[in-house]
Coordinates of C-alpha atoms in Angstrom, one line a residue:
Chain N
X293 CA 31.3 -45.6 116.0
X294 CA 32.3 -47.9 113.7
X295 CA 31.5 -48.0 109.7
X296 CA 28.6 -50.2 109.9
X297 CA 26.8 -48.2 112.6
X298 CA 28.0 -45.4 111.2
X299 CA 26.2 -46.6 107.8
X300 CA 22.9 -48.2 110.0
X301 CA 22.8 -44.8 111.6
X302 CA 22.5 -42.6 108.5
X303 CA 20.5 -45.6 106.4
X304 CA 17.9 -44.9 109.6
X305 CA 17.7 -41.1 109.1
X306 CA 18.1 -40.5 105.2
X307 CA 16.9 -43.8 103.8
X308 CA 13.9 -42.5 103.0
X309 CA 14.7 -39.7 102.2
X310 CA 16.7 -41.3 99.5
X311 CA 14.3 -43.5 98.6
X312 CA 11.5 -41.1 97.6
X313 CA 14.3 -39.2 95.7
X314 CA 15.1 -42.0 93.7
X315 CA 11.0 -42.4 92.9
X316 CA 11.0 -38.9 91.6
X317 CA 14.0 -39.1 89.7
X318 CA 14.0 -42.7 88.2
X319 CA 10.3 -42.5 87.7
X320 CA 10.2 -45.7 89.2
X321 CA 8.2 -47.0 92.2
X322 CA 10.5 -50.1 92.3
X323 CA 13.8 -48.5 93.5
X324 CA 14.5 -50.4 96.9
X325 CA 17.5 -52.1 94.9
X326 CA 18.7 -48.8 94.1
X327 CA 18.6 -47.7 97.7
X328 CA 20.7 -50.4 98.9
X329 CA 23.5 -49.8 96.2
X330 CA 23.5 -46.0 97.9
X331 CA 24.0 -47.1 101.0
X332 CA 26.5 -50.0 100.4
X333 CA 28.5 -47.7 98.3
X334 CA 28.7 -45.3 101.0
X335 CA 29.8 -47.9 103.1
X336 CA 32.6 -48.4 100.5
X337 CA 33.5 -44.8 99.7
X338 CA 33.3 -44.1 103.9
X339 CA 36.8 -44.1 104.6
X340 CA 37.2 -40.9 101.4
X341 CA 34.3 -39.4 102.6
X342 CA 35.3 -35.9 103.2
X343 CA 33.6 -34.4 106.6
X344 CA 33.3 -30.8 104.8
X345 CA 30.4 -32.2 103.0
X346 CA 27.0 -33.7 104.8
X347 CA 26.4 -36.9 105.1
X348 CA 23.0 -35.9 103.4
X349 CA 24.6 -34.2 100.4
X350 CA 26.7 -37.1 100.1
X351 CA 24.1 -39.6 99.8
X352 CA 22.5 -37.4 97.5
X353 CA 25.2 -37.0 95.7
X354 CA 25.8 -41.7 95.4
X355 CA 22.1 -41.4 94.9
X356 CA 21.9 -39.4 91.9
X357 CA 25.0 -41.7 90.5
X358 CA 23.6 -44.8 91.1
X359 CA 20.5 -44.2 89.5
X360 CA 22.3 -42.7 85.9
X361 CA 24.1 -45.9 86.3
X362 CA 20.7 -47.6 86.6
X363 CA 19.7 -45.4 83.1
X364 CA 23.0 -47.0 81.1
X365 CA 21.8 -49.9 82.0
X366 CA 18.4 -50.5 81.3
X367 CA 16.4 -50.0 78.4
X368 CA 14.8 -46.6 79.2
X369 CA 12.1 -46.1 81.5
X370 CA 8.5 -44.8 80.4
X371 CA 7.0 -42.7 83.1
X372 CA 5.4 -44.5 85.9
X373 CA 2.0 -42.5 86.6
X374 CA 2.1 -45.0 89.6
X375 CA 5.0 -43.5 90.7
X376 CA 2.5 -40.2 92.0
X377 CA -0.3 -42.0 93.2
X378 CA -2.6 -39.4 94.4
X379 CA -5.7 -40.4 96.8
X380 CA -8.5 -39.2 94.8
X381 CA -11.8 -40.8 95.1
X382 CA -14.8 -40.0 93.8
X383 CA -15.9 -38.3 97.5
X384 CA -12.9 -36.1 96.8
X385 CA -14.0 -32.2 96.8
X386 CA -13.7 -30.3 93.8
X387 CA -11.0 -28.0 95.1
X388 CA -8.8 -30.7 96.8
X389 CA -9.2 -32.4 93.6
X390 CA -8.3 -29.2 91.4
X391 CA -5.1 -29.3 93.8
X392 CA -4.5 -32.6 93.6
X393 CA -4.8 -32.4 89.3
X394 CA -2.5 -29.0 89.7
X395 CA 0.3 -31.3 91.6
X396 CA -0.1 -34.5 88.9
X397 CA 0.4 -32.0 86.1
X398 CA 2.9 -30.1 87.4
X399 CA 4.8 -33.5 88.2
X400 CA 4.5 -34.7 85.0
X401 CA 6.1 -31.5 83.5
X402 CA 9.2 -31.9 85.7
X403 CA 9.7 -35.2 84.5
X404 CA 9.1 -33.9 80.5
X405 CA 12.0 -31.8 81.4
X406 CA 15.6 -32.4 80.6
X407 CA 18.4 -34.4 82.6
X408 CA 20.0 -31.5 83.9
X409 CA 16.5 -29.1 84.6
X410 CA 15.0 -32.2 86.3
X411 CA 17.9 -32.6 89.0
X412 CA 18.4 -29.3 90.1
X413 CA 14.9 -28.8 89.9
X414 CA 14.8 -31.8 92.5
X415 CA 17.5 -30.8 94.2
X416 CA 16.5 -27.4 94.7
X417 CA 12.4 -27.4 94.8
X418 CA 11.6 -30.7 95.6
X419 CA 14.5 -31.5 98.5
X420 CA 15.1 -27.7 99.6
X421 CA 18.4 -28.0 99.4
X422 CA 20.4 -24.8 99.6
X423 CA 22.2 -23.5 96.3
X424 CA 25.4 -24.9 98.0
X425 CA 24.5 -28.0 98.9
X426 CA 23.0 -28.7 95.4
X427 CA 26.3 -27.7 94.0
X428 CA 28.2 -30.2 95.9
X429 CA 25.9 -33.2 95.5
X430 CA 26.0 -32.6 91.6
X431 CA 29.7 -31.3 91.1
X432 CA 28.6 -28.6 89.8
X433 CA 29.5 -24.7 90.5
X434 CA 27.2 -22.8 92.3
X435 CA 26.8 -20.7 89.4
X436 CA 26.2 -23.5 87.4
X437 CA 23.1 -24.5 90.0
X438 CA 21.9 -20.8 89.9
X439 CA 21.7 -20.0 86.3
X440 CA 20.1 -24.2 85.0
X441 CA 18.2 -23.8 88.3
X442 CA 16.6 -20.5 86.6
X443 CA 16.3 -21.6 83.2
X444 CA 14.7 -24.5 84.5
X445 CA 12.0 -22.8 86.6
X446 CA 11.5 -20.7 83.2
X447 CA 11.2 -24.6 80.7
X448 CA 8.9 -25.5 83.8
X449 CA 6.3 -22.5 83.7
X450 CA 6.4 -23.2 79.8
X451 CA 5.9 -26.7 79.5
X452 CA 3.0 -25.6 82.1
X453 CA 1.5 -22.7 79.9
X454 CA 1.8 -24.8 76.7
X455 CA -0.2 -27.9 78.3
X456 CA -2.9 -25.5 79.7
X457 CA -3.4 -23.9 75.7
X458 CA -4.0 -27.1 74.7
X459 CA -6.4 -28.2 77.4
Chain A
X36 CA -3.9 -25.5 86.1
X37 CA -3.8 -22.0 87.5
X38 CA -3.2 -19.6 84.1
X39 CA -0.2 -16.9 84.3
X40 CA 1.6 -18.9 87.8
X41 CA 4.9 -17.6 88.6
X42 CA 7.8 -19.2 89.1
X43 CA 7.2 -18.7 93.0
X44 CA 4.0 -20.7 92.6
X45 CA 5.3 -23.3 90.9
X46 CA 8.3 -23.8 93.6
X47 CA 5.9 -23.8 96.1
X48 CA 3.5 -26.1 94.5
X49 CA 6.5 -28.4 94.2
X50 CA 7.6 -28.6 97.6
X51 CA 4.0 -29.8 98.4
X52 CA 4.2 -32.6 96.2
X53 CA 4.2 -35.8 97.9
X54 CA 7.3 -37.3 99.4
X55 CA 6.0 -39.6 102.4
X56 CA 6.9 -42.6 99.9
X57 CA 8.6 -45.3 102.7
X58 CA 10.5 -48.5 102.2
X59 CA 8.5 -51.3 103.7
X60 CA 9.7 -53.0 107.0
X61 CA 10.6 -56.5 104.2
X62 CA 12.8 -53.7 101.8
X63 CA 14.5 -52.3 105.1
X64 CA 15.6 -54.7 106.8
X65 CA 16.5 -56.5 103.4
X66 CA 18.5 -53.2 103.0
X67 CA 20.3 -53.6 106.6
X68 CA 21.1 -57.0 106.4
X69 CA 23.2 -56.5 102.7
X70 CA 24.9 -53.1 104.4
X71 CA 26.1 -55.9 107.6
X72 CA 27.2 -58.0 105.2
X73 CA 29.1 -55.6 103.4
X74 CA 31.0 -54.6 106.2
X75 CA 31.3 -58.3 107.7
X76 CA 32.8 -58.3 103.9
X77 CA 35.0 -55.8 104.1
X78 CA 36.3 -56.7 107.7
X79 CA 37.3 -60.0 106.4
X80 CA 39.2 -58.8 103.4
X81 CA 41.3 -56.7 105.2
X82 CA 41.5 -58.3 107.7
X83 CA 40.4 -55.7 110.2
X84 CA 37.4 -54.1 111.4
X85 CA 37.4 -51.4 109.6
X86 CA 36.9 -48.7 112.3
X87 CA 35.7 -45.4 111.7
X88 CA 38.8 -43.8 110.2
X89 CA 37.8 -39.9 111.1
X90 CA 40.8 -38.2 110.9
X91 CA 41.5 -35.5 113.7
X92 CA 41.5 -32.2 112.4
X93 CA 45.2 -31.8 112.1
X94 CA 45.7 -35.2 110.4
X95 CA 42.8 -33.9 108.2
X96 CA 44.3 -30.9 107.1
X97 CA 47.9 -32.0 107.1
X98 CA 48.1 -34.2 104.5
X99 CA 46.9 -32.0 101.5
X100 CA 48.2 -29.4 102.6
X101 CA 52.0 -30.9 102.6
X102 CA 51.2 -32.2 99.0
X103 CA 49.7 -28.9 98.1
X104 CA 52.6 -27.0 98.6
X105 CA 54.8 -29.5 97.9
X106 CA 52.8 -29.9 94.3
X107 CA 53.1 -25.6 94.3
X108 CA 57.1 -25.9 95.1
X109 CA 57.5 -28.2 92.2
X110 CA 55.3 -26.6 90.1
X111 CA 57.4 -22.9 90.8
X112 CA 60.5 -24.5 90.3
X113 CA 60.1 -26.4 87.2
X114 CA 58.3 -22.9 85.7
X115 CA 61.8 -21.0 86.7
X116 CA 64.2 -23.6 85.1
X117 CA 61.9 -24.1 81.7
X118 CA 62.0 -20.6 81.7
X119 CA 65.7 -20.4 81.9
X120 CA 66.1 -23.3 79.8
X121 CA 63.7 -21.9 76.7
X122 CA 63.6 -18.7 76.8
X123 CA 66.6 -17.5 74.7
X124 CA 68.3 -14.3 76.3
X125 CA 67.4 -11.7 73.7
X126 CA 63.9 -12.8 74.7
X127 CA 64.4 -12.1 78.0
X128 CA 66.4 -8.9 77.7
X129 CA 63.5 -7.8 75.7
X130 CA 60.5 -8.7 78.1
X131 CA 62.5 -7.3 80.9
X132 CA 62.7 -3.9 79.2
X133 CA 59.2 -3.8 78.3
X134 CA 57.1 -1.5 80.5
X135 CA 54.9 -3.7 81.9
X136 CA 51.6 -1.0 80.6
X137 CA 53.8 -1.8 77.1
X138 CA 53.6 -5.5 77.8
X139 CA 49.9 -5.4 78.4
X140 CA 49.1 -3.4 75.7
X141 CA 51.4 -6.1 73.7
X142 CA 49.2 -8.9 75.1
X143 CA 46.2 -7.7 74.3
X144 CA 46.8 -6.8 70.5
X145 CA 48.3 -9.8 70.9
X146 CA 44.2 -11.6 71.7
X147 CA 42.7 -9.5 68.9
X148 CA 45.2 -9.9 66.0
X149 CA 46.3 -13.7 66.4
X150 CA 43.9 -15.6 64.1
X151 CA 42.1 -17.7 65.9
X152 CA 42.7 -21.5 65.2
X153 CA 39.4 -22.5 62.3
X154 CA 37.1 -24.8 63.6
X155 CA 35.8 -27.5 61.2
X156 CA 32.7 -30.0 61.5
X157 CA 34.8 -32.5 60.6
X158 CA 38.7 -32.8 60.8
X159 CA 38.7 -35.6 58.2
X160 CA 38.2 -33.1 55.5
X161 CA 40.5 -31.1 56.7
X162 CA 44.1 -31.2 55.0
X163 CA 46.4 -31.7 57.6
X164 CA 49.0 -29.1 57.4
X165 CA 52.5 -30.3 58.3
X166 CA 53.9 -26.6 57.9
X167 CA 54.2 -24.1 60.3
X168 CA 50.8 -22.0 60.5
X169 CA 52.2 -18.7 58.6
X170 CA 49.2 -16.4 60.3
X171 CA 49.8 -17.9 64.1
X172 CA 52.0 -15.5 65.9
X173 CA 54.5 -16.1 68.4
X174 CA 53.8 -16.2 72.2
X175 CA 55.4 -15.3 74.9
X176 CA 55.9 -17.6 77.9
X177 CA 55.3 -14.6 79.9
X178 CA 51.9 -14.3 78.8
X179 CA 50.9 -17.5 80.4
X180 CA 47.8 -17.2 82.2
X181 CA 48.4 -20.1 84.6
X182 CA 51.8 -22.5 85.3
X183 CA 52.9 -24.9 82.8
X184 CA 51.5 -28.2 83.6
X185 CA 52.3 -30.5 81.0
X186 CA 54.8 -30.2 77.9
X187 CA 56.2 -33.1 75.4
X188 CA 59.0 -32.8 72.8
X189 CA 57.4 -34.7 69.5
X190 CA 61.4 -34.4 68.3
X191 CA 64.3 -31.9 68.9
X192 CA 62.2 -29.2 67.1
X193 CA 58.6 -29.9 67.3
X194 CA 56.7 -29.6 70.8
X195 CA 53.5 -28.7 73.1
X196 CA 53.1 -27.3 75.8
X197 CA 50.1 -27.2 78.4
X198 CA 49.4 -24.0 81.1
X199 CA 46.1 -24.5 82.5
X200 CA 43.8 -23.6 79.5
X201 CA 46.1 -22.4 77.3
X202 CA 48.0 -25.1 74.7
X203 CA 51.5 -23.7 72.9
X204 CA 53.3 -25.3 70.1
X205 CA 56.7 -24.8 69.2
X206 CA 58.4 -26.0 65.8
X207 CA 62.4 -24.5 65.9
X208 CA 62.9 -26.3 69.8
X209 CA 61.8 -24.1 72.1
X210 CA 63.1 -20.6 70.4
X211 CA 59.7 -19.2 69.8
X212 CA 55.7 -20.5 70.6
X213 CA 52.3 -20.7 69.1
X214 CA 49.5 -20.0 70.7
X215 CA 47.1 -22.9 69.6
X216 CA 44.6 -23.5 72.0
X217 CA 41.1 -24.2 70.8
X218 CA 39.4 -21.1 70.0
X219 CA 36.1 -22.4 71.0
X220 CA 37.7 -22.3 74.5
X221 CA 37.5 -18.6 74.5
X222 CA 38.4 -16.8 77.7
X223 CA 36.2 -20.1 79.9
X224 CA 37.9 -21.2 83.0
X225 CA 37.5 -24.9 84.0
X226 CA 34.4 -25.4 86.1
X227 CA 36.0 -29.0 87.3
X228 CA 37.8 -29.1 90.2
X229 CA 40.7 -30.1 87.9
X230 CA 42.4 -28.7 85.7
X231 CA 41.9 -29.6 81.5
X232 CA 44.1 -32.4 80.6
X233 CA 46.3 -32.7 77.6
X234 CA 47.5 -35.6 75.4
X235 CA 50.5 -34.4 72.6
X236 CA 50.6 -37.6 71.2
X237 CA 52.9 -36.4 68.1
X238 CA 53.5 -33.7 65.8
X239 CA 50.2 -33.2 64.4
X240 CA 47.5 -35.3 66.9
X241 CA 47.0 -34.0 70.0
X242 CA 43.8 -34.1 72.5
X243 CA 42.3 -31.6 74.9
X244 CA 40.2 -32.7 77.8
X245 CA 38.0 -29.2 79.0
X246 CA 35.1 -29.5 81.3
X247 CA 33.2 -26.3 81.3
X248 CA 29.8 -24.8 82.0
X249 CA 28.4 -27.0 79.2
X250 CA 29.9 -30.5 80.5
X251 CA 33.4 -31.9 79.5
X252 CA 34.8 -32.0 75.8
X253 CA 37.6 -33.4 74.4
X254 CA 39.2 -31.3 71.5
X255 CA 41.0 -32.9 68.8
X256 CA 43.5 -31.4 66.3
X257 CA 44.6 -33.5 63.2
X258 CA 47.0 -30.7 62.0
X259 CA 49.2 -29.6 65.0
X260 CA 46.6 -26.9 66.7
X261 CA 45.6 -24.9 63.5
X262 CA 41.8 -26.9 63.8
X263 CA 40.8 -28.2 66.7
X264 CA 37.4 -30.6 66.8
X265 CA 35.0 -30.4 69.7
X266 CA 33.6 -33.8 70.7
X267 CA 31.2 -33.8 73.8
X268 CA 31.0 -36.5 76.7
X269 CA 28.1 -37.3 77.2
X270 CA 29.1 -37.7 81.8
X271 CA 25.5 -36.9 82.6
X272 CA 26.2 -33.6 84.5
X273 CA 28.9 -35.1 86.1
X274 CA 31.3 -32.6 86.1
X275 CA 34.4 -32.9 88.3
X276 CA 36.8 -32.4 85.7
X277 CA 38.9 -34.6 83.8
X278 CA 41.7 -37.0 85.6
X279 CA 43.2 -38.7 82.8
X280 CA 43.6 -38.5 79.2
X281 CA 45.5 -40.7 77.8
X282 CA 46.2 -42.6 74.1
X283 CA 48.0 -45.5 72.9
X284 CA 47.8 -45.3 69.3
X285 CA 46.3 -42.5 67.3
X286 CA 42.8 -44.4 67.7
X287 CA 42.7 -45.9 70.9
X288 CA 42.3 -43.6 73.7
X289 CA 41.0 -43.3 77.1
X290 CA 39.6 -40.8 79.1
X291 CA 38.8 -40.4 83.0
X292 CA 36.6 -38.2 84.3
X293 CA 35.7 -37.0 88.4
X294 CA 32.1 -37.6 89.0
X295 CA 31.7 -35.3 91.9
X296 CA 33.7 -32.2 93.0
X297 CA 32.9 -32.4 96.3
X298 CA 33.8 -36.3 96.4
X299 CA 37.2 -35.9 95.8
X300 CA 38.2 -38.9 93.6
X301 CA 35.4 -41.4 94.4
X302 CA 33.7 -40.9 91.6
X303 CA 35.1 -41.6 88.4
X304 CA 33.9 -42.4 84.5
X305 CA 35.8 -43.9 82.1
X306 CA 35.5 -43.2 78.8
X307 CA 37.1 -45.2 76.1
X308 CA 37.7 -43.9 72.0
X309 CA 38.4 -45.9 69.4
X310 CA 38.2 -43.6 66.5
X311 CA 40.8 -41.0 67.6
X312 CA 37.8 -39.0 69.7
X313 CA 35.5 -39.1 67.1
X314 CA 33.2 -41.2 69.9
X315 CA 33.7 -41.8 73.3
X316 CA 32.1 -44.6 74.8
X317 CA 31.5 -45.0 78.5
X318 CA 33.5 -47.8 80.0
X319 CA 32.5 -47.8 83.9
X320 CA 32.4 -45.8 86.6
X321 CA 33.8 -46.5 89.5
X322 CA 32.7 -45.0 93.1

């Protein structure tokens, strides 16, 4: 295989993938741009891409880079409630609409969280990805994804009890 | 929302959040067409197709591990010859006779007794003292924690002297050493996969590149190591460690930082100072 199917090949199995990463964590319904600068970068980096680490980690890994590029250069972003868009209608029942109000709240606290919380909280809740493949898609040490991935979890259930006192 | 949910709750309520967001057939094929062109790009820069460049497991391997040990050879020998060259024989009679439970014990008094450098909010108000620190103690090379990795002679007397985290300072040429390193440093281990980086820019400036649990920081002494300023970079959690830190006046600097551990050097910030690392502004990053 050469680069480009190489590239074509992983764009077909991760692309959206990527692309609904790049939702949650720009807050931004309009990241197609974003996705193509992931994979065109990959195709760049291809050559230094190190086989120890996934090709899904790696994305990952361009992904969350392009998109703090995307922060330093933009004004920043207020939160896209379209970004969630929930299908709620008024034939909706009450409990699948409790659910579906549970989900939009708790999304909107992982996006009131900080830089650092909100990624591994991604990372590790949203995506599933193990402690050690978080590790290497941030740079971070596994410790480092263990202790902000549990402080994070602790901010969360916080920001969550504060929001239900005030309701 | 559910009262009292634990955090088990609230991970499995996240992994049911919607994720079945996908890029129209318009966005995809957009997204193909750029990626061919890219490579159609790249083939004709180079000037060859670019075929997949997997290494074989021994090509992969062999490389880095030549230049590691290569890099550890160099490292060993230049260790023995400072050592030989700096160390002034009484010294060495003396640590040679020590017990080595005597020599630990030495150390550690050593930790607790040696006043740690002060740490001021703001080095400008801070006197720069162009004497030798009375209180710091000297420091044997012995003590090292990790191999010497950097070192600069300011003049025939005055020098520094880098060994992993650790940063020395002589002022009689090499006889005796100061241990100066930040004392905000404490006992923390680089979390990069580089090692800190040190600029001795003369007798009094120097800079200290750290990346740590809490992101990267450069330190800045104004006063030969005695105070040492902390300023943060603000690298966005990415913390591969620094590359580069380098300064060509006592106001102009730059620093480059490795996005991603696992990427080896693809990743890369530059970060560029122009109040002696007061600020640090980010200049690009490159992938």
């Amino acid at each position: 295989m050469n680069n480009l199917e190489v590239i074509e090949d992983w764009f077909r199995l991760y692309g959206d993938e990527v692309y609904n990463f790049l939702i949650y964590y720009t807050r931004r319904r309009d990241v197609d741009d974003l996705v193509q600068e992931v994979f065109i970068k990959a195709m760049r980096g291809l050559d230094h891409f190190r086989e120890e680490s996934s090709p899904k980690t790696w994305l990952f890994s361009i992904a969350k880079n392009v998109a703090i590029d995307s922060f330093r250069q933009k004004q920043p972003i207020p939160m896209d409630s379209t970004a969630f868009p929930l299908a709620v209608n008024d034939e909706t029942p009450d409990d699948l609409l409790e659910v579906e109000e549970e989900k939009q709240e708790l999304y909107h606290a992982i996006q009131a969280l900080n830089e650092e919380y909100r990624l591994v909280i991604l990372f590790r809740a949203l995506k599933e990805f193990s402690i050690a493949e978080t590790a290497e898609a941030l740079g971070w040490s596994a410790l480092k994804v263990r202790v902000t991935y549990h402080r994070a979890l602790k901010s969360l259930k916080k920001i969550l009890g504060q929001r239900e006192g005030l309701a | 929302m559910k009262k009292s949910r634990s955090e088990k709750d609230i991970v499995d309520t996240i992994r049911k959040l919607p994720q079945k967001h996908k890029l129209s057939p318009e966005s995809r094929e957009h997204i193909l067409t750029a990626i061919r062109q890219e490579y159609e790009g790249s083939v004709l820069r180079t000037g060859r197709s670019r075929q997949s460049s997997r290494k074989s497991p021994v090509k992969k391997w062999k490389a880095p591990l030549v230049s590691g040990l290569a890099m550890g050879f160099v490292v060993l020998i230049g260790f023995t010859l400072w050592k030989s060259a700096i160390v002034p024989p009484m010294q060495t009679n003396k640590i040679a006779a020590t017990p080595p439970h005597t020599a630990k014990k030495e150390e550690s008094s050593h930790t607790l007794s040696t006043p740690a450098p002060k740490t001021t909010k703001d080095p400008t108000q801070t006197k720069p003292k162009t004497s030798i620190n009375p209180h710091k103690q000297s420091f044997s090379l012995n003590h090292l924690q990790s191999p010497i990795s950097d070192i600069k002679m300011v003049n025939d007397q005055v020098g520094w002297l880098q060994a992993g985290n650790q940063i020395l300072s002589t002022q009689d040429g090499g006889k005796s050493w100061q241990n100066v390193t930040p004392k905000a440093l404490g006992s923390q281990t680089s979390q990069g996969s580089s090692q800190p980086k040190a600029e001795f820019y003369d007798a009094k400036n120097a800079w200290f590149a750290v990346t740590s649990m809490s992101g990267s920081k450069v330190y800045h002494t104004q006063d030969g190591g005695t105070t040492w300023k902390a300023t943060p970079i603000n690298d966005k959690g990415m913390i591969g460690g620094p590359l580069t830190l380098t300064f060509s006046s006592a106001n102009e600097g730059w620093l480059l930082l490795q996005g991603d551990a696992a990427m080896g050097s693809m990743f890369v910030s530059l970060f560029n100072t122009r109040d002696g690392g007061t600020t640090w502004d980010l200049s690009l990053i490159h992938i």
